[in-house]
XYZ file of N, CA and C in Angstrom:
654
model
N -32.494 -14.361 33.799
C -33.809 -13.678 33.768
C -33.948 -12.391 34.450
N -34.562 -11.173 33.968
C -33.681 -10.231 35.057
C -35.635 -9.363 35.559
N -35.486 -8.954 35.654
C -37.466 -8.335 36.579
C -37.849 -8.476 35.325
N -37.445 -6.809 34.425
C -37.573 -5.975 33.362
C -38.398 -7.148 32.322
N -37.391 -8.582 31.836
C -37.279 -9.439 31.611
C -38.358 -10.311 31.324
N -38.727 -11.140 32.874
C -39.567 -11.496 33.425
C -41.304 -11.096 32.523
N -41.574 -9.174 33.709
C -42.148 -9.076 33.763
C -42.408 -8.717 32.155
N -42.270 -8.503 30.920
C -41.838 -8.392 29.236
C -42.470 -9.735 28.823
N -42.005 -10.212 29.506
C -43.312 -12.067 29.018
C -43.893 -12.320 29.419
N -44.508 -11.487 30.732
C -45.892 -12.378 31.575
C -46.825 -11.303 30.467
N -46.168 -10.401 30.186
C -46.867 -9.118 29.589
C -47.609 -9.656 28.196
N -46.562 -10.490 27.385
C -46.877 -10.947 26.016
C -48.020 -11.990 26.147
N -48.131 -12.067 26.889
C -48.210 -13.428 26.919
C -50.047 -13.158 27.454
N -49.844 -12.410 28.026
C -51.006 -11.841 28.454
C -51.568 -10.668 26.606
N -51.064 -9.723 26.533
C -51.494 -10.035 25.194
C -52.189 -10.066 23.685
N -51.159 -11.971 23.954
C -50.927 -12.658 22.789
C -52.935 -12.854 22.632
N -52.529 -12.893 24.556
C -54.680 -13.892 24.772
C -55.306 -13.543 24.587
N -55.456 -12.006 24.745
C -55.948 -10.783 25.044
C -56.940 -10.713 26.283
N -56.009 -10.549 27.120
C -55.678 -10.292 28.749
C -56.005 -8.792 28.295
N -55.300 -9.042 27.932
C -54.814 -7.429 27.655
C -55.500 -7.039 26.065
N -55.917 -6.579 25.964
C -56.943 -5.814 24.256
C -56.494 -4.866 23.885
N -56.428 -5.277 22.739
C -56.424 -4.040 21.527
C -56.969 -3.065 22.420
N -56.049 -1.722 21.941
C -57.113 -0.681 22.298
C -56.733 -0.152 23.909
N -56.628 -0.647 24.230
C -57.107 -0.996 25.974
C -55.750 -0.148 26.340
N -55.960 0.745 27.530
C -54.700 1.799 28.233
C -54.502 1.043 29.236
N -53.138 0.442 28.981
C -52.402 -0.017 30.853
C -51.988 1.425 31.685
N -53.413 0.382 32.746
C -52.419 0.545 34.431
C -51.843 -0.113 35.232
N -50.734 0.996 35.179
C -49.856 1.370 36.119
C -49.573 0.228 37.477
N -50.529 1.064 37.946
C -50.689 0.631 40.137
C -51.145 -0.844 39.108
N -51.873 -1.480 38.298
C -52.637 -2.806 38.595
C -51.375 -3.881 37.886
N -50.978 -3.198 36.971
C -49.977 -4.287 36.517
C -48.937 -4.519 37.438
N -48.493 -3.624 38.203
C -47.253 -3.835 39.080
C -47.467 -4.680 39.595
N -48.686 -4.653 40.422
C -48.824 -5.843 41.013
C -49.670 -7.082 40.797
N -49.966 -6.755 39.951
C -50.431 -8.161 38.472
C -48.939 -9.656 38.158
N -47.654 -8.319 37.896
C -46.905 -8.896 37.770
C -45.966 -8.687 39.111
N -46.665 -8.429 39.303
C -45.001 -7.834 40.513
C -43.796 -7.712 40.603
N -44.170 -6.782 40.101
C -42.900 -5.273 39.746
C -43.341 -4.618 40.118
N -41.979 -3.481 40.868
C -42.176 -2.596 40.926
C -41.933 -1.293 39.254
N -42.741 -0.146 39.543
C -42.773 0.559 38.534
C -41.826 0.850 37.476
N -40.556 0.654 38.280
C -39.635 0.924 37.096
C -39.438 -0.020 35.646
N -39.409 -1.564 36.899
C -38.686 -2.338 35.568
C -40.065 -3.004 34.754
N -40.926 -2.256 35.370
C -42.652 -2.372 35.069
C -42.469 -1.241 33.016
N -41.758 -1.072 32.738
C -41.565 0.877 32.264
C -40.171 0.011 31.895
N -39.117 -0.442 31.908
C -38.715 -0.552 31.246
C -38.731 -1.501 29.738
N -39.983 -3.553 30.631
C -40.896 -4.366 30.154
C -41.984 -3.812 28.621
N -42.057 -2.685 28.590
C -42.898 -1.470 28.225
C -42.178 -1.498 26.911
N -40.823 -1.069 26.975
C -40.087 -0.674 25.960
C -39.952 -1.704 25.479
N -39.214 -2.734 25.923
C -38.761 -4.231 24.646
C -40.999 -4.059 24.389
N -42.098 -4.468 24.649
C -42.666 -4.833 23.985
C -43.341 -4.047 22.730
N -42.551 -2.330 23.318
C -43.313 -1.162 22.207
C -42.441 -1.914 20.930
N -40.893 -2.419 21.336
C -39.758 -2.309 19.914
C -40.966 -3.298 19.062
N -41.433 -4.205 20.101
C -42.229 -4.935 18.610
C -43.484 -4.738 18.282
N -43.925 -4.091 18.557
C -44.939 -2.976 18.339
C -46.252 -3.759 19.462
N -45.879 -5.130 20.351
C -47.693 -5.198 20.819
C -47.289 -3.412 21.626
N -47.646 -2.536 21.765
C -47.419 -1.321 22.902
C -47.629 -0.537 22.270
N -48.098 0.382 22.620
C -47.660 2.332 21.839
C -47.343 2.962 23.316
N -46.846 3.452 22.594
C -45.360 4.169 24.230
C -46.294 5.924 23.352
N -46.540 6.437 24.937
C -47.112 7.483 23.671
C -46.664 8.783 24.963
N -46.964 10.520 24.365
C -46.690 11.099 25.414
C -47.256 11.730 26.093
N -46.778 11.886 27.359
C -47.605 12.629 28.491
C -49.228 11.401 28.708
N -49.090 9.553 27.976
C -50.899 10.121 28.174
C -50.097 7.770 28.043
N -50.598 8.220 29.316
C -50.597 6.279 29.564
C -50.330 5.075 28.591
N -48.953 4.429 27.760
C -49.801 3.207 26.904
C -50.362 2.317 26.533
N -50.463 2.445 25.607
C -51.334 1.379 24.882
C -51.415 0.602 24.148
N -51.852 -0.896 24.536
C -52.071 -2.331 23.909
C -52.192 -1.663 22.174
N -51.412 -2.417 21.281
C -51.672 -1.996 19.949
C -52.408 -2.375 19.224
N -53.224 -2.272 18.082
C -54.321 -2.833 17.582
C -53.837 -3.498 16.672
N -54.532 -4.799 16.733
C -53.664 -5.830 15.527
C -54.748 -5.158 13.710
N -53.468 -4.130 13.954
C -53.744 -3.805 11.666
C -54.377 -4.779 11.052
N -55.455 -4.377 10.054
C -54.995 -5.592 9.205
C -53.969 -5.090 7.549
N -53.360 -4.070 7.412
C -51.885 -3.002 6.726
C -51.287 -4.238 7.207
N -50.273 -4.274 6.762
C -49.175 -5.300 7.142
C -49.274 -6.215 7.102
N -50.300 -7.268 8.079
C -50.297 -8.557 7.788
C -50.025 -10.200 6.481
N -50.608 -9.099 5.488
C -50.471 -10.073 4.341
C -48.827 -10.455 4.401
N -47.558 -9.238 3.923
C -47.169 -8.771 3.946
C -45.615 -9.996 5.216
N -46.418 -9.041 6.483
C -45.685 -10.131 7.527
C -46.077 -11.558 7.218
N -47.265 -11.847 7.336
C -46.664 -13.896 7.246
C -46.602 -13.800 5.720
N -46.156 -13.090 4.508
C -45.557 -13.988 3.371
C -44.434 -14.487 3.935
N -43.606 -13.366 4.325
C -42.217 -13.114 5.049
C -42.018 -14.307 5.596
N -43.242 -14.337 7.000
C -42.796 -16.191 7.210
C -42.682 -17.294 6.668
N -43.756 -16.820 6.302
C -44.284 -18.989 5.151
C -42.452 -18.941 4.221
N -41.992 -17.752 3.287
C -40.661 -17.456 2.819
C -39.573 -18.635 4.035
N -39.123 -17.970 5.148
C -38.317 -18.152 6.107
C -38.838 -19.451 6.668
N -39.913 -19.877 7.025
C -40.226 -21.497 7.064
C -39.900 -22.096 6.006
N -40.898 -21.567 5.011
C -40.523 -22.348 3.912
C -38.478 -23.256 3.295
N -37.578 -22.338 3.706
C -36.512 -22.446 3.637
C -36.172 -23.211 4.859
N -36.563 -22.492 5.585
C -35.491 -23.575 7.485
C -36.645 -25.273 6.978
N -37.716 -25.589 6.716
C -37.872 -27.070 6.749
C -37.086 -27.774 5.062
N -36.970 -26.713 4.184
C -36.178 -27.679 3.456
C -34.907 -28.178 4.002
N -34.579 -27.113 4.579
C -32.635 -27.477 4.860
C -33.287 -28.270 6.240
N -34.566 -28.283 7.535
C -34.091 -29.316 8.083
C -34.744 -30.716 7.187
N -35.410 -30.814 6.499
C -35.367 -32.224 6.403
C -34.435 -32.739 6.172
N -32.719 -32.138 5.249
C -31.667 -32.808 5.033
C -30.656 -32.605 6.160
N -30.825 -31.550 7.148
C -30.270 -30.954 8.333
C -30.321 -32.330 9.785
N -31.487 -32.045 10.499
C -32.277 -32.681 11.615
C -31.366 -33.689 11.276
N -31.360 -34.353 12.416
C -30.826 -35.234 13.382
C -31.845 -36.287 13.703
N -31.753 -37.610 13.910
C -32.501 -38.389 14.825
C -33.729 -38.558 15.481
N -32.769 -37.278 16.796
C -33.302 -37.041 17.861
C -34.353 -35.155 18.147
N -33.660 -34.913 17.225
C -34.449 -33.953 16.053
C -36.089 -34.413 15.989
N -35.982 -34.874 14.876
C -37.039 -36.055 14.955
C -37.543 -36.864 15.592
N -37.214 -37.195 16.818
C -38.337 -38.294 17.968
C -38.718 -36.877 18.265
N -38.051 -35.709 18.773
C -39.184 -34.767 19.292
C -39.367 -33.527 18.969
N -39.453 -33.807 17.353
C -40.492 -33.447 16.952
C -42.506 -34.389 16.620
N -41.777 -35.707 16.873
C -42.591 -36.476 17.261
C -42.762 -36.389 18.120
N -43.112 -36.527 19.468
C -43.061 -35.584 20.741
C -44.212 -34.732 20.873
N -43.688 -33.563 19.907
C -44.349 -32.248 20.555
C -45.282 -32.595 19.279
N -45.385 -32.552 17.509
C -46.499 -33.164 17.881
C -47.762 -34.243 18.015
N -47.373 -35.146 18.843
C -48.355 -36.281 19.578
C -48.558 -35.518 21.146
N -47.883 -34.218 21.079
C -48.656 -33.769 23.106
C -49.794 -32.687 22.424
N -49.507 -32.234 20.607
C -49.894 -31.317 20.645
C -51.509 -31.674 20.356
N -51.809 -32.832 19.452
C -52.457 -33.229 19.224
C -53.790 -33.828 20.019
N -53.058 -34.068 21.166
C -53.726 -34.184 22.601
C -54.619 -33.254 23.296
N -53.953 -32.140 23.144
C -54.345 -30.425 24.346
C -55.182 -29.722 22.903
N -55.378 -30.738 21.666
C -56.461 -30.241 20.242
C -58.145 -31.040 20.650
N -57.986 -32.453 21.243
C -58.709 -33.529 21.093
C -59.497 -32.947 23.292
N -58.180 -32.314 23.714
C -59.004 -32.273 25.219
C -59.814 -31.011 25.361
N -59.436 -29.860 23.831
C -59.660 -28.747 23.568
C -58.983 -27.109 24.366
N -57.887 -27.891 24.473
C -56.805 -27.018 25.448
C -55.955 -26.023 24.400
N -57.192 -24.782 24.501
C -56.530 -24.174 22.690
C -54.815 -23.688 23.927
N -55.071 -23.158 25.044
C -53.903 -21.716 25.216
C -52.353 -23.230 25.274
N -52.729 -24.558 25.568
C -51.544 -25.465 26.057
C -51.311 -26.078 24.183
N -52.618 -26.658 23.453
C -52.283 -25.928 22.155
C -51.302 -25.154 21.397
N -51.847 -24.013 21.896
C -50.800 -22.859 20.877
C -49.561 -22.462 21.688
N -49.015 -23.295 22.320
C -47.440 -23.162 23.191
C -47.054 -24.256 22.417
N -47.789 -24.975 22.593
C -46.659 -26.075 20.889
C -46.519 -26.043 20.203
N -47.572 -25.818 19.228
C -47.421 -25.082 18.448
C -46.279 -24.600 18.197
N -46.182 -23.138 18.745
C -45.168 -22.188 18.516
C -43.787 -22.954 18.733
N -43.482 -23.796 19.488
C -42.627 -25.273 19.852
C -42.207 -25.594 18.194
N -42.675 -26.188 17.693
C -42.310 -27.085 16.915
C -41.929 -26.161 16.006
N -43.036 -24.706 15.274
C -42.297 -23.577 14.359
C -41.412 -24.049 14.379
N -40.219 -23.083 16.051
C -39.269 -23.081 16.287
C -38.413 -24.320 15.973
N -39.077 -24.678 17.133
C -37.747 -27.267 16.145
C -37.533 -26.445 15.360
N -38.532 -26.322 15.076
C -38.400 -27.248 12.551
C -37.004 -25.524 12.529
N -36.897 -24.363 12.547
C -36.528 -23.129 12.155
C -34.889 -23.898 12.592
N -34.691 -24.833 14.087
C -32.954 -24.311 14.852
C -33.185 -25.499 14.418
N -33.978 -26.602 13.266
C -33.729 -27.484 12.353
C -32.316 -27.441 11.911
N -33.006 -26.211 10.522
C -32.104 -25.895 9.625
C -30.180 -25.223 9.782
N -30.669 -25.344 10.920
C -29.089 -25.553 11.590
C -28.227 -23.722 10.925
N -29.289 -22.529 10.806
C -29.074 -21.780 10.162
C -28.600 -20.111 10.879
N -28.190 -20.061 11.109
C -28.269 -18.741 12.651
C -29.545 -17.447 11.968
N -28.374 -16.380 10.330
C -29.015 -15.778 10.251
C -30.829 -15.717 9.553
N -30.935 -17.158 9.818
C -32.308 -17.283 9.537
C -33.308 -17.344 10.740
N -32.358 -18.284 11.792
C -33.429 -18.459 12.589
C -33.878 -17.122 13.351
N -32.591 -16.013 13.024
C -32.866 -14.954 14.155
C -33.846 -13.817 13.428
N -33.774 -14.557 12.425
C -34.188 -13.174 11.263
C -35.545 -13.987 11.973
N -35.476 -14.999 11.113
C -37.350 -15.553 12.286
C -37.962 -15.200 13.775
N -36.400 -15.351 14.802
C -37.330 -14.622 15.891
C -38.318 -12.936 15.588
N -37.385 -12.895 15.279
C -37.100 -10.932 14.925
C -39.365 -10.652 13.856
N -38.818 -11.313 13.782
C -41.136 -11.914 12.880
C -41.613 -12.197 13.755
N -41.424 -13.565 14.283
C -42.608 -14.453 15.452
C -43.479 -13.606 15.687
N -42.347 -12.641 16.862
C -42.211 -12.000 17.548
C -43.804 -10.632 17.477
N -43.540 -10.113 16.925
C -44.859 -9.792 15.485
C -46.207 -10.039 15.224
N -46.347 -11.676 15.470
C -46.850 -12.679 14.354
C -47.804 -13.092 15.538
N -47.243 -13.973 16.486
C -48.059 -14.600 17.650
C -49.416 -13.813 18.166
N -49.419 -12.335 17.848
C -50.701 -12.239 18.652
C -51.473 -12.864 18.059
N -51.428 -12.650 16.547
C -52.134 -13.270 15.231
C -52.694 -13.490 14.966
N -51.118 -14.961 15.588
C -51.550 -15.911 14.824
C -52.409 -17.142 16.169
N -52.605 -16.292 17.074
C -53.551 -16.372 17.995
C -54.527 -16.660 17.721
N -55.015 -15.569 17.095
C -55.798 -14.856 17.128
C -56.786 -15.864 15.469
N -55.821 -15.565 15.121
C -56.775 -16.410 13.997
C -56.264 -17.824 14.438
N -56.396 -18.625 15.581
C -56.833 -20.324 15.228
C -58.701 -20.326 15.470
N -59.307 -18.677 16.423
C -60.548 -19.294 16.232
C -60.731 -18.545 14.698
N -59.841 -19.001 13.652
C -61.916 -19.251 12.474
C -62.050 -20.539 12.936
N -63.290 -20.738 11.472
C -63.980 -21.093 11.381
C -63.114 -22.456 10.859
N -62.500 -23.351 11.430
C -61.972 -25.017 11.597
C -60.763 -24.640 11.182
N -59.976 -23.942 11.257
C -57.995 -23.045 11.565
C -57.872 -24.775 11.781
N -58.549 -24.609 13.453
C -57.745 -25.323 14.349
C -57.072 -27.041 13.966
N -58.753 -27.284 14.015
C -58.133 -28.640 12.831
C -57.453 -28.731 11.967
N -57.680 -28.188 11.162
C -57.151 -28.431 9.838
C -55.655 -28.081 9.788
N -54.405 -26.540 10.916
C -53.283 -26.865 11.307
C -53.361 -28.079 11.932
N -53.597 -28.739 12.849
C -53.373 -30.111 13.342
C -53.285 -31.745 12.243
N -53.654 -30.593 11.388
C -54.268 -31.485 10.577
C -52.431 -31.984 9.155
N -52.075 -30.306 8.877
C -50.937 -29.913 7.904
C -50.136 -30.093 9.027
N -49.752 -29.819 10.520
C -48.548 -30.491 11.436
C -47.919 -31.656 11.035
N -49.527 -32.610 11.446
C -49.050 -33.958 10.909
C -47.833 -34.727 8.959
N -48.343 -33.316 8.240
C -47.925 -33.497 6.778
C -46.495 -33.399 6.741
N -46.997 -32.702 7.753
C -44.643 -31.806 7.827
C -44.205 -32.861 8.250
N -44.485 -33.268 9.799
C -43.478 -34.052 10.093
C -43.812 -35.459 8.863
N -44.532 -35.984 8.501
C -44.183 -36.318 7.322
C -42.797 -36.487 6.105
N -43.265 -35.559 6.189
C -42.176 -34.996 4.872
C -40.352 -34.608 6.150
N -40.988 -34.764 6.396
C -39.394 -33.975 6.886
C -39.218 -35.502 7.857
N -39.339 -36.793 8.433
C -39.345 -37.700 8.774
C -38.246 -38.746 6.858
N -39.199 -38.082 6.429
C -39.186 -38.572 4.304
C -37.936 -37.766 4.102
N -37.049 -37.046 4.634
C -35.688 -35.639 3.734
C -36.720 -35.500 3.217
N -38.287 -35.142 2.313
C -38.153 -34.472 1.740
C -38.385 -33.515 1.856
N -37.521 -32.676 0.609
C -37.727 -31.398 1.863
C -37.943 -29.988 0.611
N -38.642 -30.880 -0.279
C -39.550 -29.921 -1.555
C -40.442 -30.092 -0.499
N -41.358 -31.052 -0.552
C -42.680 -31.013 0.711
C -42.697 -30.361 1.783
N -41.397 -30.693 2.683
C -41.812 -30.271 3.929
C -42.042 -29.145 3.557
N -41.021 -28.040 2.744
C -41.043 -26.168 2.821
C -41.785 -25.690 1.608
N -42.566 -26.409 1.630
C -44.268 -25.796 0.150
C -44.987 -26.401 0.970
N -45.566 -27.263 2.529
C -45.974 -27.617 3.250
C -45.897 -26.527 3.725
N -44.668 -27.107 5.115
C -44.364 -25.282 6.056
C -45.143 -23.963 5.594
N -44.713 -23.102 3.958
C -44.988 -22.123 3.625
C -46.203 -22.474 3.092
N -47.125 -23.022 3.257
C -48.479 -22.796 2.271
C -48.915 -23.044 4.575
N -48.486 -23.302 5.094
C -49.095 -23.785 6.434
C -49.150 -22.149 6.555
N -48.081 -21.473 7.211
C -48.114 -20.531 7.925
C -49.463 -18.985 6.294
N -48.779 -18.986 5.029
C -49.386 -18.570 4.535
C -51.769 -18.630 5.047
N -51.583 -19.530 5.164
C -53.233 -19.759 5.578
C -53.128 -19.532 6.632
N -52.785 -19.030 7.633
C -52.460 -18.425 9.198
C -52.978 -17.491 8.857
N -51.967 -15.946 7.961
C -52.435 -14.313 7.453
C -53.500 -15.764 6.889
N -54.181 -16.460 6.145
C -55.491 -15.485 5.338
C -56.192 -15.577 6.361
N -56.518 -16.857 7.297
C -56.984 -16.860 8.158
C -57.473 -15.754 9.807
N -55.680 -14.847 9.689
C -56.519 -13.328 10.508
C -56.619 -12.568 9.955
N -56.846 -12.492 8.572
C -58.018 -11.198 7.458
C -59.028 -11.943 7.682
N -59.295 -13.172 7.981
C -60.445 -13.532 7.859
C -61.289 -13.111 9.146
N -61.002 -12.911 9.965
C -61.179 -13.218 11.466
C -61.201 -11.182 12.040
N -59.804 -10.967 11.161
C -60.584 -9.411 11.491
C -61.968 -8.809 10.742
N -61.619 -9.156 9.381
C -62.956 -8.344 8.426
C -64.251 -8.930 9.441
N -64.240 -9.750 9.589
C -65.330 -11.084 10.502
C -66.237 -9.395 11.964
N -64.463 -9.706 12.417
C -65.267 -8.461 14.415
C -65.158 -6.981 12.717
N -64.627 -6.289 12.210
C -64.702 -4.435 11.465
C -66.271 -5.830 11.131
N -67.187 -6.062 10.590
C -67.675 -6.355 10.436
C -69.585 -6.074 11.424
N -69.156 -6.836 12.504
C -69.352 -6.146 13.399
C -69.761 -4.902 14.673
N -68.192 -4.471 14.461
C -67.869 -2.786 15.070
C -69.300 -2.099 14.360
N -69.162 -2.706 12.483
C -69.734 -0.908 12.000
C -71.445 -1.853 12.373
N -72.266 -3.094 11.803
C -72.968 -3.371 12.421
C -73.511 -2.541 13.600
N -72.844 -3.171 14.671
C -73.120 -2.131 15.787
C -73.608 -1.344 16.275
């Protein structure tokens, strides 16, 4: 992995977790020091993140962290829900016992992070579980389509966990999805995972609406 790729990965995490908040301008000097890279790879990293919709590049002005717009959220999560539903249906048929054992391990780790209140660790494992199920489908075009969309949804997914009870509900939903996959019940696994992803989109819209209401009241 090159310097700009490592810088992009670190900045992506910072944006997802809100360390670089929406609407804020990027400070090249500070970021170069924070990421341990010169300005050239930093600017290349910003181009990568701009292609993912996380940064806005502006002529003769500093790049800014993109806002999370409610417009398009429904469509984005609708598409993700459809992709992951199909992935779960295929995974129920094609997963090996080793695949399922890995999912059980990830589920146990995720539940442990939930009990400990470690949101960042929970979020990382949560994403790994989703990606693992998609890979278990063993369908390259499906995996590539998922990779394209998930980068646009990561920040939204992290924010959605802040919705009332969404974190706890998400853990329970994952347990039900795992049980369906273990039972080789593709129809149920697909229905559960599709609904799980759709609910995350709904939770995000609720968070954005609440945030907008607070700003309006202020």
